[in-house]
């Protein structure tokens, strides 16, 4: 049998998607469905004294916090209510659930429900959150969590440095921009159980949240992912299926709730806005001797997964390099903005913006090639990370840098740069797995059938292609053709819990669980459960292992308008053994496009807690004409513990884009330093262009 | 949002329907339907025959008010003779919008960033308007630089003289397609006479009379022309750009485009 690992087999979900046959949550039409709408706050911060519900038509329902078994979204901080009952902490925060036979009626009832409010001052920025004269969102204040770590003697490191570079950096609030907004349909099925069909990364998460809030036992609920039109972290940790689930639980009727695009943009979860400061000391020959890095993240009204985002932002801040003396300081801050949570990159793009820009400036000041300075400092297996823990897993950063140096991109950049074009490079790193102290296991089952095997997992194909890659792993492990694998994914009923489809973990942890089950099948079983526990770091670290990449950006700026056009992005990716090169390219190119948006045009701006952006006409994501030529190559340094040597890499490509582009832009000017994105065209226009 | 859409088949019927029910004309709908404004009655112009054409008539080109930007984008005549208008049509929004949005709709929307209006102002176009007086059809033709639409008037056609020697349009948005202009500008030259118009830099698209006069006198007097254009625009900070950015871009664009149209 030929090896299908490392081949770009045809995506198994493509034919249905291309022909419009895939069923998304909103495609489900159940007769008698109640349409759900939320009564949402029109102010960002207030004491909620009561909710006045006007008389409502027959067949319509309004539920408030007192109708819920528990008014708490289960989360790390356990501080987010399902429905505001005492306090409004962000614009758009729901305080009542409305259900009606039509969406229009539900919306108009929701509009007519008046909250009794005592309006409070708005905490409208990171600076506000740190200002003791501003109101506190919670009793403990506006600091949600902190991070501190110190390794070596940082002050001595700086004293011994030949060159020190330093800067303050800022990145914007960003949305996931998935094609399909958040949403779910719920109903009572023929067995009397409540069924949740959701656009979700983790059906078990929907199930547990619905159970906790309604009080309905978990055994009386089933959940499954419909076809999902993109997620990128925005459909995990907080599941909007809870709203129709409450309606179905309390009325027995089917219910549907799909976010409008405005709800998605204004009230959906966000990538954290960041303000960071970093100081880095170098020896004359380019060794990094000390790094002092701090970051402030705006997590909005509730943390959701924000505390983990902060840890990762700190862990990878200067984590790609072997640095003897490192100080890390971070704060996750509450503001009256929409909650910041997981988004592809999970804090890493924010810190890379600071560190990689500084590294490029230092390289230029020291007269060292930007790839060379990274080779000099690159982290290796067996070396210590920023917090002093030892890297026990495979790292291919140096190999990626060496390969990048052989690329057409590097040759053009260094030997024959195109006239009026700027070039810049940056390195990114991203962990795989949920991290220390978060249980991270995956179970799957495989059952033999007449024609092949059924593989059951709760992992969801969100568009990233995991249906295809996991099928490849199963087919290879079982020694059968790709077509003989029937993947049953994303459902709680009859499926083992494989954990969330998040944290760049699926290929690794689910792949390994499939290998475990396949081994038992090969040993003679007709049906087997396979498991994998994600390796936890033993010592001072948050995550056990990481993927890396080097990215180069080629740009042009228009002296008339100040506009930046990205012309070419080249990536060299280290993700262990590659299961499916075309899908890897897809992840790389998609991640780059997402971060080009953040670098050039995307941002949510708040005024008194209200997002100025409310539609795809004013929240500016890149179009096909804004995405450049994209090339990707990879180094294959197999990770011994991974399935066929693979590591997770889904989020990695978002990380290094911004500093690569900003460095490329600045290289065209005498006096331009870009420390804040999206790039300010006025600053570009006012700078002195190099001759 | 619920709409009643009336679909008249003649201009007369459109005018009388609109006078009867109120509401707005629908000439493509890409603006009206995107704004969540409670417009109950829409009078569609899309089924009225004879509103979509690009024709040469003597020393003019006439364009029907119902002509879509896709049709304008594909016109070789326009590309050759009225480059600025072709460029504006080519860069307006994206393919889906260009398939339905019409030049009459773009003019009638009265948007300060209407790309085609900037080009038409620089090209000194006129607009033929249809109305009814005493139950009889009645038409008037006015220069677009002086256009004030009367109650119920319909933009039947745009008329542009083809004696233009050279014309050019440029827009900059926050991205390369589907973008509202941060600034757009058109410059046209007829003999020595230069005309400049700017969009997104004032409450309306502006024909820059003083700037045009200076460049017509001496097309190299860029210092005076730039000073004049900065007097003639009145940008405000908006979500697309700041006052400072718009002013710098206007001055830069003027220099670039005036250079491009000069023989």
Short mmCIF file of C-alpha atoms in Angstrom, two decimals, chain A residues 85-454:
data_model
loop_
_atom_site.label_atom_id
_atom_site.label_comp_id
_atom_site.label_asym_id
_atom_site.label_seq_id
_atom_site.Cartn_x
_atom_site.Cartn_y
_atom_site.Cartn_z
CA UNK A 85 -28.97 40.48 36.44
CA UNK A 86 -27.20 43.05 38.62
CA UNK A 87 -24.62 44.68 36.47
CA UNK A 88 -24.11 45.54 32.81
CA UNK A 89 -20.41 45.23 31.97
CA UNK A 90 -20.37 45.72 28.21
CA UNK A 91 -22.42 47.23 25.44
CA UNK A 92 -24.67 44.51 24.04
CA UNK A 93 -24.55 42.33 27.14
CA UNK A 94 -27.77 40.26 27.13
CA UNK A 95 -30.24 40.59 30.00
CA UNK A 96 -33.24 38.71 28.60
CA UNK A 97 -33.89 35.91 26.13
CA UNK A 98 -36.85 36.38 23.80
CA UNK A 99 -38.44 33.60 21.75
CA UNK A 100 -41.14 34.14 19.14
CA UNK A 101 -42.51 32.37 16.04
CA UNK A 102 -40.62 34.77 13.74
CA UNK A 103 -37.23 36.42 14.04
CA UNK A 104 -38.74 39.85 13.32
CA UNK A 105 -41.21 39.49 16.17
CA UNK A 106 -38.49 38.23 18.54
CA UNK A 107 -36.32 41.23 17.60
CA UNK A 108 -39.11 43.74 18.15
CA UNK A 109 -40.02 42.27 21.54
CA UNK A 110 -36.33 42.32 22.53
CA UNK A 111 -36.17 45.99 21.53
CA UNK A 112 -39.16 46.81 23.72
CA UNK A 113 -37.74 45.34 26.93
CA UNK A 114 -36.40 48.15 29.05
CA UNK A 115 -33.72 47.67 31.65
CA UNK A 116 -33.77 49.93 34.72
CA UNK A 117 -30.24 51.26 34.85
CA UNK A 118 -27.96 53.37 36.94
CA UNK A 119 -25.27 54.22 34.43
CA UNK A 120 -21.64 54.04 35.56
CA UNK A 121 -18.48 55.52 34.07
CA UNK A 122 -16.97 53.50 31.24
CA UNK A 123 -13.64 51.71 31.47
CA UNK A 124 -12.88 52.28 27.81
CA UNK A 125 -9.19 51.45 27.38
CA UNK A 126 -6.22 49.65 28.86
CA UNK A 127 -5.20 52.97 30.44
CA UNK A 128 -8.65 53.31 32.01
CA UNK A 129 -8.39 49.80 33.44
CA UNK A 130 -5.16 50.77 35.21
CA UNK A 131 -6.58 54.08 36.46
CA UNK A 132 -7.70 53.72 40.09
CA UNK A 133 -10.09 56.66 39.69
CA UNK A 134 -12.15 54.68 37.17
CA UNK A 135 -14.93 52.36 38.31
CA UNK A 136 -14.10 48.71 38.89
CA UNK A 137 -16.00 46.06 36.91
CA UNK A 138 -15.57 43.54 39.70
CA UNK A 139 -15.04 43.80 43.43
CA UNK A 140 -11.43 42.70 43.09
CA UNK A 141 -10.76 45.53 40.64
CA UNK A 142 -9.96 45.62 36.94
CA UNK A 143 -6.89 43.40 37.01
CA UNK A 144 -8.16 39.96 36.04
CA UNK A 145 -4.88 38.05 36.21
CA UNK A 146 -1.16 38.68 36.21
CA UNK A 147 1.93 36.87 35.05
CA UNK A 148 5.45 37.24 36.35
CA UNK A 149 8.60 35.26 35.75
CA UNK A 150 12.27 36.00 36.10
CA UNK A 151 15.20 33.94 34.95
CA UNK A 152 18.91 34.72 35.45
CA UNK A 153 20.07 38.22 36.35
CA UNK A 154 18.28 40.56 33.97
CA UNK A 155 19.86 43.78 35.22
CA UNK A 156 23.34 42.32 34.91
CA UNK A 157 22.47 41.12 31.42
CA UNK A 158 21.67 44.68 30.41
CA UNK A 159 24.81 46.04 32.10
CA UNK A 160 26.90 43.65 30.03
CA UNK A 161 25.07 44.46 26.81
CA UNK A 162 26.82 46.28 23.98
CA UNK A 163 23.50 47.43 22.52
CA UNK A 164 20.08 47.84 24.10
CA UNK A 165 16.92 48.41 22.08
CA UNK A 166 13.57 49.28 23.59
CA UNK A 167 10.04 50.18 22.51
CA UNK A 168 6.34 50.38 23.24
CA UNK A 169 4.01 48.52 20.90
CA UNK A 170 0.31 48.30 20.28
CA UNK A 171 -1.94 45.85 18.42
CA UNK A 172 -5.68 46.22 17.78
CA UNK A 173 -8.81 44.43 18.84
CA UNK A 174 -9.53 42.02 15.99
CA UNK A 175 -12.46 39.79 15.11
CA UNK A 176 -12.25 36.27 13.74
CA UNK A 177 -14.13 37.21 10.58
CA UNK A 178 -15.48 33.72 9.98
CA UNK A 179 -17.92 33.40 7.06
CA UNK A 180 -20.60 31.81 9.22
CA UNK A 181 -21.59 33.70 12.37
CA UNK A 182 -22.14 31.98 15.72
CA UNK A 183 -25.40 30.09 16.07
CA UNK A 184 -27.28 26.95 17.03
CA UNK A 185 -30.58 25.10 16.73
CA UNK A 186 -32.05 23.09 19.61
CA UNK A 187 -34.98 20.70 19.82
CA UNK A 188 -36.31 17.73 21.75
CA UNK A 189 -35.54 14.57 19.80
CA UNK A 190 -37.53 11.35 19.54
CA UNK A 191 -35.92 9.99 22.73
CA UNK A 192 -36.99 13.06 24.71
CA UNK A 193 -33.45 14.34 24.89
CA UNK A 194 -32.53 17.89 24.05
CA UNK A 195 -30.48 18.03 20.85
CA UNK A 196 -28.12 20.94 20.23
CA UNK A 197 -26.88 21.43 16.68
CA UNK A 198 -24.34 24.21 16.80
CA UNK A 199 -21.63 26.04 14.97
CA UNK A 200 -19.07 25.01 17.53
CA UNK A 201 -15.50 23.87 18.11
CA UNK A 202 -16.52 21.50 20.89
CA UNK A 203 -19.97 19.91 21.14
CA UNK A 204 -19.21 18.63 24.67
CA UNK A 205 -18.68 22.25 25.67
CA UNK A 206 -22.12 23.17 24.36
CA UNK A 207 -23.59 20.18 26.19
CA UNK A 208 -21.97 20.97 29.55
CA UNK A 209 -22.77 24.66 29.39
CA UNK A 210 -26.42 23.96 28.52
CA UNK A 211 -26.65 21.38 31.30
CA UNK A 212 -25.12 23.69 33.90
CA UNK A 213 -27.40 26.60 32.97
CA UNK A 214 -30.69 24.72 32.50
CA UNK A 215 -30.15 22.08 35.17
CA UNK A 216 -31.04 19.39 32.68
CA UNK A 217 -28.80 16.37 33.31
CA UNK A 218 -25.99 15.88 30.81
CA UNK A 219 -27.44 12.47 29.99
CA UNK A 220 -30.59 14.22 28.76
CA UNK A 221 -28.72 16.37 26.25
CA UNK A 222 -27.03 15.56 22.96
CA UNK A 223 -24.89 18.01 21.05
CA UNK A 224 -23.30 17.99 17.66
CA UNK A 225 -21.43 20.36 15.41
CA UNK A 226 -23.19 21.19 12.17
CA UNK A 227 -20.95 22.00 9.25
CA UNK A 228 -18.92 24.88 10.64
CA UNK A 229 -18.02 27.87 8.48
CA UNK A 230 -14.84 28.83 10.30
CA UNK A 231 -14.15 29.31 13.99
CA UNK A 232 -10.53 30.38 14.67
CA UNK A 233 -11.10 30.21 18.45
CA UNK A 234 -14.29 32.27 18.41
CA UNK A 235 -16.62 29.30 18.87
CA UNK A 236 -14.97 27.78 21.93
CA UNK A 237 -15.15 28.47 25.65
CA UNK A 238 -18.41 30.43 25.37
CA UNK A 239 -21.18 28.73 23.48
CA UNK A 240 -24.12 30.77 22.20
CA UNK A 241 -26.17 27.57 21.94
CA UNK A 242 -27.04 28.17 25.59
CA UNK A 243 -29.71 30.70 24.54
CA UNK A 244 -31.83 28.44 22.30
CA UNK A 245 -31.12 25.59 24.74
CA UNK A 246 -32.76 27.57 27.56
CA UNK A 247 -35.78 28.19 25.31
CA UNK A 248 -36.12 24.54 24.28
CA UNK A 249 -35.62 23.34 27.84
CA UNK A 250 -38.27 25.67 29.24
CA UNK A 251 -40.82 25.46 26.39
CA UNK A 252 -40.22 22.04 24.88
CA UNK A 253 -40.19 23.70 21.46
CA UNK A 254 -37.44 23.82 18.85
CA UNK A 255 -35.44 27.04 18.95
CA UNK A 256 -32.97 28.75 16.68
CA UNK A 257 -30.48 31.49 17.38
CA UNK A 258 -28.04 32.71 14.74
CA UNK A 259 -25.97 35.83 15.39
CA UNK A 260 -26.45 38.64 12.91
CA UNK A 261 -23.22 39.99 11.43
CA UNK A 262 -23.59 43.05 13.63
CA UNK A 263 -23.89 40.88 16.77
CA UNK A 264 -20.87 38.92 15.62
CA UNK A 265 -18.75 42.02 15.06
CA UNK A 266 -19.88 44.00 18.08
CA UNK A 267 -20.60 41.35 20.71
CA UNK A 268 -18.71 38.22 19.64
CA UNK A 269 -15.39 37.38 21.25
CA UNK A 270 -12.25 39.18 20.13
CA UNK A 271 -8.51 39.01 19.76
CA UNK A 272 -7.16 41.01 22.71
CA UNK A 273 -5.93 44.50 22.06
CA UNK A 274 -2.42 44.74 23.50
CA UNK A 275 0.03 47.31 24.71
CA UNK A 276 3.48 45.95 25.30
CA UNK A 277 6.90 47.16 26.28
CA UNK A 278 10.12 45.34 25.62
CA UNK A 279 13.79 45.99 26.20
CA UNK A 280 16.42 43.69 24.72
CA UNK A 281 20.20 43.69 25.32
CA UNK A 282 22.74 42.33 22.82
CA UNK A 283 26.42 41.53 22.75
CA UNK A 284 28.47 43.05 19.94
CA UNK A 285 28.28 39.82 17.97
CA UNK A 286 24.50 39.65 18.20
CA UNK A 287 23.86 37.33 21.15
CA UNK A 288 20.79 38.30 23.13
CA UNK A 289 21.95 38.73 26.72
CA UNK A 290 18.82 40.02 28.38
CA UNK A 291 15.16 40.61 27.67
CA UNK A 292 12.62 42.48 29.78
CA UNK A 293 9.15 42.05 28.30
CA UNK A 294 5.78 43.18 29.53
CA UNK A 295 2.31 43.08 28.05
CA UNK A 296 -1.13 44.42 28.93
CA UNK A 297 -4.16 42.74 27.36
CA UNK A 298 -7.69 44.12 27.15
CA UNK A 299 -9.92 41.16 27.95
CA UNK A 300 -13.09 43.22 27.97
CA UNK A 301 -15.90 42.52 30.40
CA UNK A 302 -15.12 38.85 31.01
CA UNK A 303 -12.01 36.70 30.83
CA UNK A 304 -13.40 33.65 28.98
CA UNK A 305 -10.05 32.09 27.91
CA UNK A 306 -8.11 35.34 28.46
CA UNK A 307 -6.00 34.12 31.38
CA UNK A 308 -4.56 31.40 29.14
CA UNK A 309 -4.00 33.91 26.35
CA UNK A 310 -1.89 36.03 28.71
CA UNK A 311 0.25 33.03 29.72
CA UNK A 312 0.90 32.10 26.13
CA UNK A 313 1.69 35.68 25.09
CA UNK A 314 4.33 35.76 27.83
CA UNK A 315 5.70 32.29 27.20
CA UNK A 316 6.40 32.95 23.52
CA UNK A 317 7.28 36.66 23.86
CA UNK A 318 10.99 35.99 23.39
CA UNK A 319 10.62 32.22 23.52
CA UNK A 320 12.07 31.52 20.09
CA UNK A 321 15.50 32.44 21.41
CA UNK A 322 17.96 31.08 23.91
CA UNK A 323 18.33 34.02 26.30
CA UNK A 324 20.10 33.69 29.67
CA UNK A 325 18.30 36.51 31.46
CA UNK A 326 14.58 37.09 30.98
CA UNK A 327 11.94 39.02 32.88
CA UNK A 328 8.28 38.64 31.89
CA UNK A 329 5.42 40.69 33.26
CA UNK A 330 1.84 40.64 32.11
CA UNK A 331 -1.58 41.83 33.12
CA UNK A 332 -4.97 40.78 31.82
CA UNK A 333 -7.34 43.71 32.30
CA UNK A 334 -11.08 44.08 32.50
CA UNK A 335 -12.68 46.89 30.48
CA UNK A 336 -16.25 47.61 29.34
CA UNK A 337 -15.56 46.05 25.94
CA UNK A 338 -16.74 42.80 24.38
CA UNK A 339 -14.87 39.84 25.90
CA UNK A 340 -11.46 39.02 24.49
CA UNK A 341 -10.84 35.30 24.22
CA UNK A 342 -9.23 32.79 21.89
CA UNK A 343 -8.28 33.77 18.37
CA UNK A 344 -5.86 31.96 16.06
CA UNK A 345 -2.46 32.82 17.53
CA UNK A 346 -3.75 33.16 21.11
CA UNK A 347 -1.59 36.06 22.29
CA UNK A 348 1.48 35.19 20.23
CA UNK A 349 0.94 37.75 17.41
CA UNK A 350 0.73 40.52 20.02
CA UNK A 351 4.09 39.71 21.60
CA UNK A 352 5.81 38.94 18.29
CA UNK A 353 4.87 42.44 17.10
CA UNK A 354 7.10 43.84 19.86
CA UNK A 355 9.98 41.41 20.05
CA UNK A 356 10.52 40.71 16.35
CA UNK A 357 10.48 44.40 15.45
CA UNK A 358 13.09 45.11 18.14
CA UNK A 359 15.21 42.19 16.97
CA UNK A 360 15.20 43.56 13.41
CA UNK A 361 16.17 47.03 14.62
CA UNK A 362 19.02 45.57 16.65
CA UNK A 363 20.24 43.48 13.70
CA UNK A 364 20.31 46.58 11.56
CA UNK A 365 22.19 48.58 14.22
CA UNK A 366 24.70 45.77 14.73
CA UNK A 367 25.15 45.26 10.99
CA UNK A 368 24.06 41.63 11.22
CA UNK A 369 21.79 39.95 8.69
CA UNK A 370 18.28 39.49 10.16
CA UNK A 371 18.29 35.74 9.48
CA UNK A 372 21.79 35.36 10.88
CA UNK A 373 20.94 37.11 14.17
CA UNK A 374 18.10 34.62 14.60
CA UNK A 375 20.34 31.66 13.81
CA UNK A 376 22.79 32.93 16.44
CA UNK A 377 20.06 33.01 19.07
CA UNK A 378 17.66 30.25 17.95
CA UNK A 379 16.30 27.98 20.66
CA UNK A 380 17.06 24.25 20.45
CA UNK A 381 15.77 21.08 22.05
CA UNK A 382 17.37 20.59 25.45
CA UNK A 383 17.85 24.31 26.03
CA UNK A 384 15.97 26.33 28.61
CA UNK A 385 12.88 28.36 27.77
CA UNK A 386 12.17 31.92 28.97
CA UNK A 387 11.01 30.70 32.37
CA UNK A 388 13.88 28.27 32.93
CA UNK A 389 12.18 25.01 31.96
CA UNK A 390 13.83 22.61 29.56
CA UNK A 391 12.52 22.04 26.03
CA UNK A 392 12.10 18.29 25.74
CA UNK A 393 10.50 18.16 22.33
CA UNK A 394 11.70 18.68 18.80
CA UNK A 395 12.47 22.20 17.62
CA UNK A 396 13.28 22.91 13.98
CA UNK A 397 13.77 26.67 14.15
CA UNK A 398 17.44 26.67 13.13
CA UNK A 399 16.68 24.30 10.25
CA UNK A 400 13.84 26.58 9.15
CA UNK A 401 16.13 29.61 9.25
CA UNK A 402 18.81 27.82 7.25
CA UNK A 403 16.26 26.74 4.67
CA UNK A 404 14.77 30.22 4.52
CA UNK A 405 18.25 31.52 3.73
CA UNK A 406 18.28 29.26 0.66
CA UNK A 407 14.92 30.58 -0.58
CA UNK A 408 14.22 32.71 -3.64
CA UNK A 409 12.74 35.26 -1.28
CA UNK A 410 15.93 35.65 0.73
CA UNK A 411 18.02 35.77 -2.43
CA UNK A 412 15.85 38.56 -3.84
CA UNK A 413 15.86 40.44 -0.55
CA UNK A 414 19.63 40.34 -0.13
CA UNK A 415 20.99 40.21 -3.67
CA UNK A 416 18.61 41.88 -6.10
CA UNK A 417 15.82 43.73 -4.31
CA UNK A 418 13.20 45.17 -6.61
CA UNK A 419 13.26 48.95 -6.93
CA UNK A 420 11.07 50.81 -4.41
CA UNK A 421 10.23 47.59 -2.55
CA UNK A 422 10.86 46.95 1.12
CA UNK A 423 11.67 43.59 2.69
CA UNK A 424 11.38 42.31 6.24
CA UNK A 425 11.47 39.02 8.05
CA UNK A 426 10.23 37.71 11.37
CA UNK A 427 10.02 34.48 13.31
CA UNK A 428 6.92 33.12 14.97
CA UNK A 429 6.35 30.35 17.45
CA UNK A 430 3.12 28.83 18.66
CA UNK A 431 2.38 26.13 21.20
CA UNK A 432 0.28 23.08 20.64
CA UNK A 433 -2.04 21.71 23.30
CA UNK A 434 -4.09 23.25 26.09
CA UNK A 435 -1.13 23.71 28.44
CA UNK A 436 -0.22 22.90 31.98
CA UNK A 437 -2.98 22.32 34.55
CA UNK A 438 -5.67 22.03 31.86
CA UNK A 439 -6.66 18.38 31.37
CA UNK A 440 -5.85 17.63 27.75
CA UNK A 441 -6.80 14.15 26.71
CA UNK A 442 -8.40 12.75 23.61
CA UNK A 443 -10.39 9.58 23.12
CA UNK A 444 -11.55 8.09 19.84
CA UNK A 445 -13.14 4.82 18.80
CA UNK A 446 -12.62 2.77 15.69
CA UNK A 447 -15.07 0.10 14.57
CA UNK A 448 -14.63 -2.36 11.77
CA UNK A 449 -17.45 -2.49 9.22
CA UNK A 450 -18.00 -4.48 6.04
CA UNK A 451 -16.12 -2.11 3.80
CA UNK A 452 -13.70 -0.38 6.12
CA UNK A 453 -13.65 1.46 9.44
CA UNK A 454 -15.74 4.02 11.25
#
